[in-house]
Short mmCIF file of C-alpha atoms and ligand atoms in Angstrom, two decimals:
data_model
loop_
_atom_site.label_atom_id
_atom_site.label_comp_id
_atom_site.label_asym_id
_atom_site.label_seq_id
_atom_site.Cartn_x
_atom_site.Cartn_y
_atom_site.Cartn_z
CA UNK A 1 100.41 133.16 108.46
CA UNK A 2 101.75 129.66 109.31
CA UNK A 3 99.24 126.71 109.36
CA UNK A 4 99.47 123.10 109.94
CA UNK A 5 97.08 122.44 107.69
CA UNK A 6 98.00 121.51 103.90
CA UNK A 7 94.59 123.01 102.29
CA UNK A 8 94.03 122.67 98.62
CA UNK A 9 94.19 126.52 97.46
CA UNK A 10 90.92 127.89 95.40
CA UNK A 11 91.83 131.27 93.79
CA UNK A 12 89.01 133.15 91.99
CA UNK A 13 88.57 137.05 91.31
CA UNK A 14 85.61 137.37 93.30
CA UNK A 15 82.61 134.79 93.64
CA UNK A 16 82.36 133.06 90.50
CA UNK A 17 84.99 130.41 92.21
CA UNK A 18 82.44 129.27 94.87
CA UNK A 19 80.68 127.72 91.73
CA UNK A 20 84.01 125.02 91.76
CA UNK A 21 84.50 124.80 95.23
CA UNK A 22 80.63 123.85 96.14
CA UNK A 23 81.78 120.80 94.30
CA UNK A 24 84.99 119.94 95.43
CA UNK A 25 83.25 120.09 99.01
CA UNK A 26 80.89 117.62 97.78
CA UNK A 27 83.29 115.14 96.32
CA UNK A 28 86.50 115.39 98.37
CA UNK A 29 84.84 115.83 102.00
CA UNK A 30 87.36 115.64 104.69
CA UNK A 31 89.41 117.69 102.23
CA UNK A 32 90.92 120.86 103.34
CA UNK A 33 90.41 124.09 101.66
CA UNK A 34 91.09 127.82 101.60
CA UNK A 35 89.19 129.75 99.19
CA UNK A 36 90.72 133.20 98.35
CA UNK A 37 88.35 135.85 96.35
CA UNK A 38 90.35 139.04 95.11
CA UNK A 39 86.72 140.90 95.08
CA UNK A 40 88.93 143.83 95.91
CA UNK A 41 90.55 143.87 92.15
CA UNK A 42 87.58 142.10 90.67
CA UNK A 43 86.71 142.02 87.98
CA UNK A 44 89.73 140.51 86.12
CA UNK A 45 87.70 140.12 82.96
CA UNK A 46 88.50 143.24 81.20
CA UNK A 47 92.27 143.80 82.43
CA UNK A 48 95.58 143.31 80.56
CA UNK A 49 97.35 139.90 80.41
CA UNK A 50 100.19 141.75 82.44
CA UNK A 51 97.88 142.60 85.27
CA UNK A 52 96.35 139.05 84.99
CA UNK A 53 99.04 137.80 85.44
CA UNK A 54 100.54 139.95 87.83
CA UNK A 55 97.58 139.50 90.42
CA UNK A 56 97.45 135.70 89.69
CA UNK A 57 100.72 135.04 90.85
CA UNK A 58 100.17 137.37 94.17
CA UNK A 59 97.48 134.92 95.09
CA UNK A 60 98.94 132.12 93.97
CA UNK A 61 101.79 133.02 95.78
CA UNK A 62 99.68 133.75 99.25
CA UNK A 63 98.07 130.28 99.28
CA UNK A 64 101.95 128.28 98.92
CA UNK A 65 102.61 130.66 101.80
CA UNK A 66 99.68 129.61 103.88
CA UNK A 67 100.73 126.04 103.12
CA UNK A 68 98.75 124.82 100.03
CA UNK A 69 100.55 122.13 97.88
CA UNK A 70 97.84 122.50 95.20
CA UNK A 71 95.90 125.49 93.91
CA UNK A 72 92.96 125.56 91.60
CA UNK A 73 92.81 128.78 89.33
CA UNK A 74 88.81 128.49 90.04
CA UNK A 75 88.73 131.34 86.85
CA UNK A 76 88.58 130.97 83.55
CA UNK A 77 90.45 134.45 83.00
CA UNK A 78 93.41 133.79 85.18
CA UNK A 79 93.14 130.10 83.53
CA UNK A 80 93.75 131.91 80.14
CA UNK A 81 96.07 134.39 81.08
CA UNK A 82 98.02 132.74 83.71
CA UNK A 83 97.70 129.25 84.48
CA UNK A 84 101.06 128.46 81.37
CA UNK A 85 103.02 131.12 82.59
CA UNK A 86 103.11 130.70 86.00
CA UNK A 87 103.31 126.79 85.51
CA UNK A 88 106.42 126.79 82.75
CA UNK A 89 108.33 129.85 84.53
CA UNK A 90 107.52 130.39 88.08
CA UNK A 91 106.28 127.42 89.52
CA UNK A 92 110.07 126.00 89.18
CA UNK A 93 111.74 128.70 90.86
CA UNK A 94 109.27 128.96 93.56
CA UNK A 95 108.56 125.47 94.22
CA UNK A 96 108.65 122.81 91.39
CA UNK A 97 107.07 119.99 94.44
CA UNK A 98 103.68 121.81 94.33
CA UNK A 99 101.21 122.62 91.81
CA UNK A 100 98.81 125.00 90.10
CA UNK A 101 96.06 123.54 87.38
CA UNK A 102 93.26 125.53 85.59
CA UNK A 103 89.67 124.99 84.79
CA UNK A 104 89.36 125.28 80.90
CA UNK A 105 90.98 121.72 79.91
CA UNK A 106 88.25 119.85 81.53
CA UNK A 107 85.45 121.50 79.72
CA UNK A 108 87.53 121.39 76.39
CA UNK A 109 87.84 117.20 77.10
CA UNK A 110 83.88 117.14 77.61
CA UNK A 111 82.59 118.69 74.79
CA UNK A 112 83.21 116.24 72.09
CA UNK A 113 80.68 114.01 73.91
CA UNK A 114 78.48 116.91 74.66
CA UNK A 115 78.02 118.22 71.41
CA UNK A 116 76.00 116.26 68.54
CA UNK A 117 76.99 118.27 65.56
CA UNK A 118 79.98 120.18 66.55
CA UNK A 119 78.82 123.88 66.47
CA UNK A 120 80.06 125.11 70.04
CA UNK A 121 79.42 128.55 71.54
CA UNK A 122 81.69 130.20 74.21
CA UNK A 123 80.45 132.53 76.55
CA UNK A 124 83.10 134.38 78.12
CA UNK A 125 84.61 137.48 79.71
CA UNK A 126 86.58 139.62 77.45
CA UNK A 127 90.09 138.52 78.65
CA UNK A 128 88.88 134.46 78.18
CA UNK A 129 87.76 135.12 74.75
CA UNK A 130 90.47 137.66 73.32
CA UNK A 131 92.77 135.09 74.72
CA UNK A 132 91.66 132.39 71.85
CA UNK A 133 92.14 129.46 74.94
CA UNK A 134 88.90 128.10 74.11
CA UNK A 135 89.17 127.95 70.28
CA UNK A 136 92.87 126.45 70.56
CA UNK A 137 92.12 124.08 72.85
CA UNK A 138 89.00 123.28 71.55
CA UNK A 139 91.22 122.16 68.31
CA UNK A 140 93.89 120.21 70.35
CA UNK A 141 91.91 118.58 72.45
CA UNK A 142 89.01 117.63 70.27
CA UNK A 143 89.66 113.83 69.77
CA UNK A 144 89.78 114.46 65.87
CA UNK A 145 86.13 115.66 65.65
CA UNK A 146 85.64 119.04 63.94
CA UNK A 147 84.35 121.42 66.19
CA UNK A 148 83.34 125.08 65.13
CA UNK A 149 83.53 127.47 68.21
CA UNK A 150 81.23 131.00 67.91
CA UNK A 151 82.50 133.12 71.07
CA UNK A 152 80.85 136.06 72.55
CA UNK A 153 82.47 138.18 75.47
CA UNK A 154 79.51 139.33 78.13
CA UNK A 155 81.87 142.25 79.98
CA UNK A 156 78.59 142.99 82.47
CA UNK A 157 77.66 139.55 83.88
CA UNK A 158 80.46 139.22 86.04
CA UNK A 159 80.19 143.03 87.54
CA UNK A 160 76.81 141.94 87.87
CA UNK A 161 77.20 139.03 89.73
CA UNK A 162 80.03 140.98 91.68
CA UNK A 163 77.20 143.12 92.72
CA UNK A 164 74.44 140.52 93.61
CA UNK A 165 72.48 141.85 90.83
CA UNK A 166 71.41 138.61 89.33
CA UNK A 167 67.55 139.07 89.66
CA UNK A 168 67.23 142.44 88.29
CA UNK A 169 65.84 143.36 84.43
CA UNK A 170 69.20 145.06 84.29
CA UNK A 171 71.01 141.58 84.33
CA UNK A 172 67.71 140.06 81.75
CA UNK A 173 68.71 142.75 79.20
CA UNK A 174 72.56 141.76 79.53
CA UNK A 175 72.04 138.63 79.52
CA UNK A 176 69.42 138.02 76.56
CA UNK A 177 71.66 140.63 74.40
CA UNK A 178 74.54 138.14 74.52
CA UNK A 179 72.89 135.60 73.96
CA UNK A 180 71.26 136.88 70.97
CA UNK A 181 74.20 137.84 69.47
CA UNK A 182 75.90 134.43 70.11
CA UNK A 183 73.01 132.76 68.40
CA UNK A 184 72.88 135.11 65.73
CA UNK A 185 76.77 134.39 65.10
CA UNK A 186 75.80 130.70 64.55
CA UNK A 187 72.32 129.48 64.50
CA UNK A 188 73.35 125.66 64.67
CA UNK A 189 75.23 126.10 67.82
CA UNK A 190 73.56 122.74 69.88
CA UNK A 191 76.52 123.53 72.95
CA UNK A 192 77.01 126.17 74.92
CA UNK A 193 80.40 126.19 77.44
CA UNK A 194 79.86 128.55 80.50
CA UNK A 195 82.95 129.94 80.20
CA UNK A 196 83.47 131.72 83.28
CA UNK A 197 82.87 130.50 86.90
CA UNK A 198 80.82 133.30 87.50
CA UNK A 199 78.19 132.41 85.16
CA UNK A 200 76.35 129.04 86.65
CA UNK A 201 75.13 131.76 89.37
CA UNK A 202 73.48 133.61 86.06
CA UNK A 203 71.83 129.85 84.85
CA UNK A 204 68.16 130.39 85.62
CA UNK A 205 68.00 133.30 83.78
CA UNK A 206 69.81 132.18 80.63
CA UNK A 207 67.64 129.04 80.79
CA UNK A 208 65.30 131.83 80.14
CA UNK A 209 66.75 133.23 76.60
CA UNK A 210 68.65 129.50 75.39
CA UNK A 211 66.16 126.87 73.88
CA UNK A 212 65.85 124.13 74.65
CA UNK A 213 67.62 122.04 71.92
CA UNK A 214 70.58 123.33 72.86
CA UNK A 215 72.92 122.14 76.39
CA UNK A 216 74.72 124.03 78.23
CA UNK A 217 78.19 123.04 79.80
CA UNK A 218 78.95 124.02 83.22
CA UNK A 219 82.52 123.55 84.71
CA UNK A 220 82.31 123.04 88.56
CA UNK A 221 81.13 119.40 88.18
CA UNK A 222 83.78 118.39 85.61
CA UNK A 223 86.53 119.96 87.20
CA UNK A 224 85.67 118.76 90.70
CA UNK A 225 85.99 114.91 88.84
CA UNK A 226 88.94 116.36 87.49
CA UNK A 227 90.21 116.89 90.79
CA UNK A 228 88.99 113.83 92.08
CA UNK A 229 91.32 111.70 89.22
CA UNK A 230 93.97 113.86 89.52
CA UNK A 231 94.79 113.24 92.98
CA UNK A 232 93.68 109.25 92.17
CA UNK A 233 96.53 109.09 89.69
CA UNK A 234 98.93 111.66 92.01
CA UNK A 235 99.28 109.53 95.58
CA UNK A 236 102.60 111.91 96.28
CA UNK A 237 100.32 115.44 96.25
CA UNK A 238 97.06 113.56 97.65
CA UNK A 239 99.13 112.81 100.78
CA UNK A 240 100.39 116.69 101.17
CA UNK A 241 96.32 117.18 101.10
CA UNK A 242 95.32 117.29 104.61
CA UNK A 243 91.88 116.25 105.45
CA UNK A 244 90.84 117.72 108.63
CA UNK A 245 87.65 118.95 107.04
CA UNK A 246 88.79 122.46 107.43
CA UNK A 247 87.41 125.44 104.53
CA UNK A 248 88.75 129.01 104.79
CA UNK A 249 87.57 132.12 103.28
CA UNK A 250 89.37 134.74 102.31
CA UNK A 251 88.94 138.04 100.19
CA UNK A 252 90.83 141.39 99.66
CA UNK A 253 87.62 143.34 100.20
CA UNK A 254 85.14 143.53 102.69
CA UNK A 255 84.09 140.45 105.07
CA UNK A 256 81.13 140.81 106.11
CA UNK A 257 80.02 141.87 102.40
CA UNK A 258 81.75 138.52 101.08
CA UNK A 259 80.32 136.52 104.23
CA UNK A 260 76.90 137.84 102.83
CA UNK A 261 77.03 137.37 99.32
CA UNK A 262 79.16 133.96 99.60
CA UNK A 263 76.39 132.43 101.99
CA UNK A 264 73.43 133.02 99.26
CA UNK A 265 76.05 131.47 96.75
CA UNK A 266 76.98 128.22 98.80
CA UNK A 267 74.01 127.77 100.64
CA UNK A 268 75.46 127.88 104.26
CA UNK A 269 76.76 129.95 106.62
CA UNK A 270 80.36 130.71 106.54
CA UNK A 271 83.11 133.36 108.07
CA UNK A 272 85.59 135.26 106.01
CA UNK A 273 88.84 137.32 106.80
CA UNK A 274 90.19 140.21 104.87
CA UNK A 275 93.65 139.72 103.45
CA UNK A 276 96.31 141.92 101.59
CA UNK A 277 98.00 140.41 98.15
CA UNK A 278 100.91 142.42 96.94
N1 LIG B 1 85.26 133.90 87.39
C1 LIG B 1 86.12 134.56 86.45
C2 LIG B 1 86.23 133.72 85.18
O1 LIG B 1 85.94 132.52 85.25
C3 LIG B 1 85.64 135.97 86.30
C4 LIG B 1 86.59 136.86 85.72
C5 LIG B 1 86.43 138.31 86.06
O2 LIG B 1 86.76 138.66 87.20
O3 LIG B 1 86.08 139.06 85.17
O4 LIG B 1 86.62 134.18 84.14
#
């Protein structure tokens, strides 16, 4: 499909990447965007790195050829599986002028201010936490402060979310059982990192089943000001970012079903087209 715009490309499995984009929109307006959900494969959670990968790059792939200079693995799971592959060995056969970044640095650079006494707990699908990314770049990234990370993998949140089942005692059980465990695994956690852009859409009920001494760190805010510094410090890609205030949706499954669900999550109206990625 060729377009004159130049959008900034927003890849997620399914939903949980409307969490990220709802702030890019509100910091970088005038900004162009497509937004491509693979709610078709979703969810990505539970599958190998191979197939990870393997669908990552087909999307990442589809938004260069619609014209994106820059695309935002909006997914913690394709972040952790992905995101260094396809940077160190496709990205410079394919184009080494454009970009892909991910969304677990800038909640690993947060959460030495965030946490008071270190003891961090990741909540995460399987893939994000069998993949270590958290832990190991919790301990690069840390500033020097010693941080102990507790992880706990919730494989039903994201199917749940997939489904629009996120008021339902179904989704209560799930989500109080993981949480329970994660607390269980260390009682002195005082941080929690949302781990998974699905999971913000789950917040009022785990605000239900996390006390109150303890924060929770959500990603779309600090990797929208991510976003906003990166293309600060990065004139050349800002200026391949076209700003005719333009958003497409896109998902491999059903449109009006996406068009539906999307609109609860973003809180506006919008129109979706079905697309292939092979
Ligand atoms: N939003 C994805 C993430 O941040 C969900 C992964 C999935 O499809 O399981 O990990």
């Amino acid at each position: 499909m060729a377009s004159k715009t130049q959008p900034i490309g927003v890849f997620d499995s399914g939903y949980g990447g409307l969490t990220i984009l709802k702030e890019f929109l509100n910091d970088l307006p005038g900004y162009d965007f497509i937004y491509l959900g693979d709610n078709a494969r979703a969810p990505y959670g539970s599958r190998s790195f191979e197939v990870v990968y393997e669908y990552t790059l087909q999307a990442v792939k589809k938004l260069f050829e619609m014209g994106c200079p820059l695309v935002i693995l909006a997914c913690n799971t394709a972040s952790a599986k992905a995101l260094r592959n396809i940077q160190q060995n496709d990205l410079p056969g394919i184009d080494p002028n454009r970009r892909v970044l991910g969304v677990i640095r800038p909640a690993v650079e947060s959460i030495r201010e965030f946490t008071r006494n270190g003891h961090v707990g990741i909540l995460g699908t399987v893939g994000t936490v069998l993949s270590d990314s958290y832990p190991i770049e919790l301990e690069k990234w840390s500033g020097g402060k010693v941080i102990q990370t507790t992880q706990e993998a919730c494989p039903m949140w994201v199917p749940l979310v997939e489904n629009n089942e996120i008021d339902t005692p179904g989704t209560d059980y799930f989500v109080s059982k993981n949480i329970r465990n994660l607390l269980a695994a260390d009682p002195e956690i005082d941080s929690i990192i949302l781990g998974c852009t699905h999971y913000p859409l789950l917040i009022p009920l785990i605000l239900k089943f996390v006390p109150e001494n303890i924060r929770l760190l959500e990603q779309g805010k600090l990797v929208s000001s991510k976003l906003v510094e990166y293309l600060a410090r990065h004139p050349e890609m800002d200026e391949k970012c076209t700003k005719s205030g333009q958003v497409k949706y896109l998902t491999t499954e059903n449109e009006e079903v996406f068009e539906k669900n999307a609109t609860t999550f973003l809180g506006q109206n919008i129109q979706c087209e079905k697309i292939v990625l092979k």
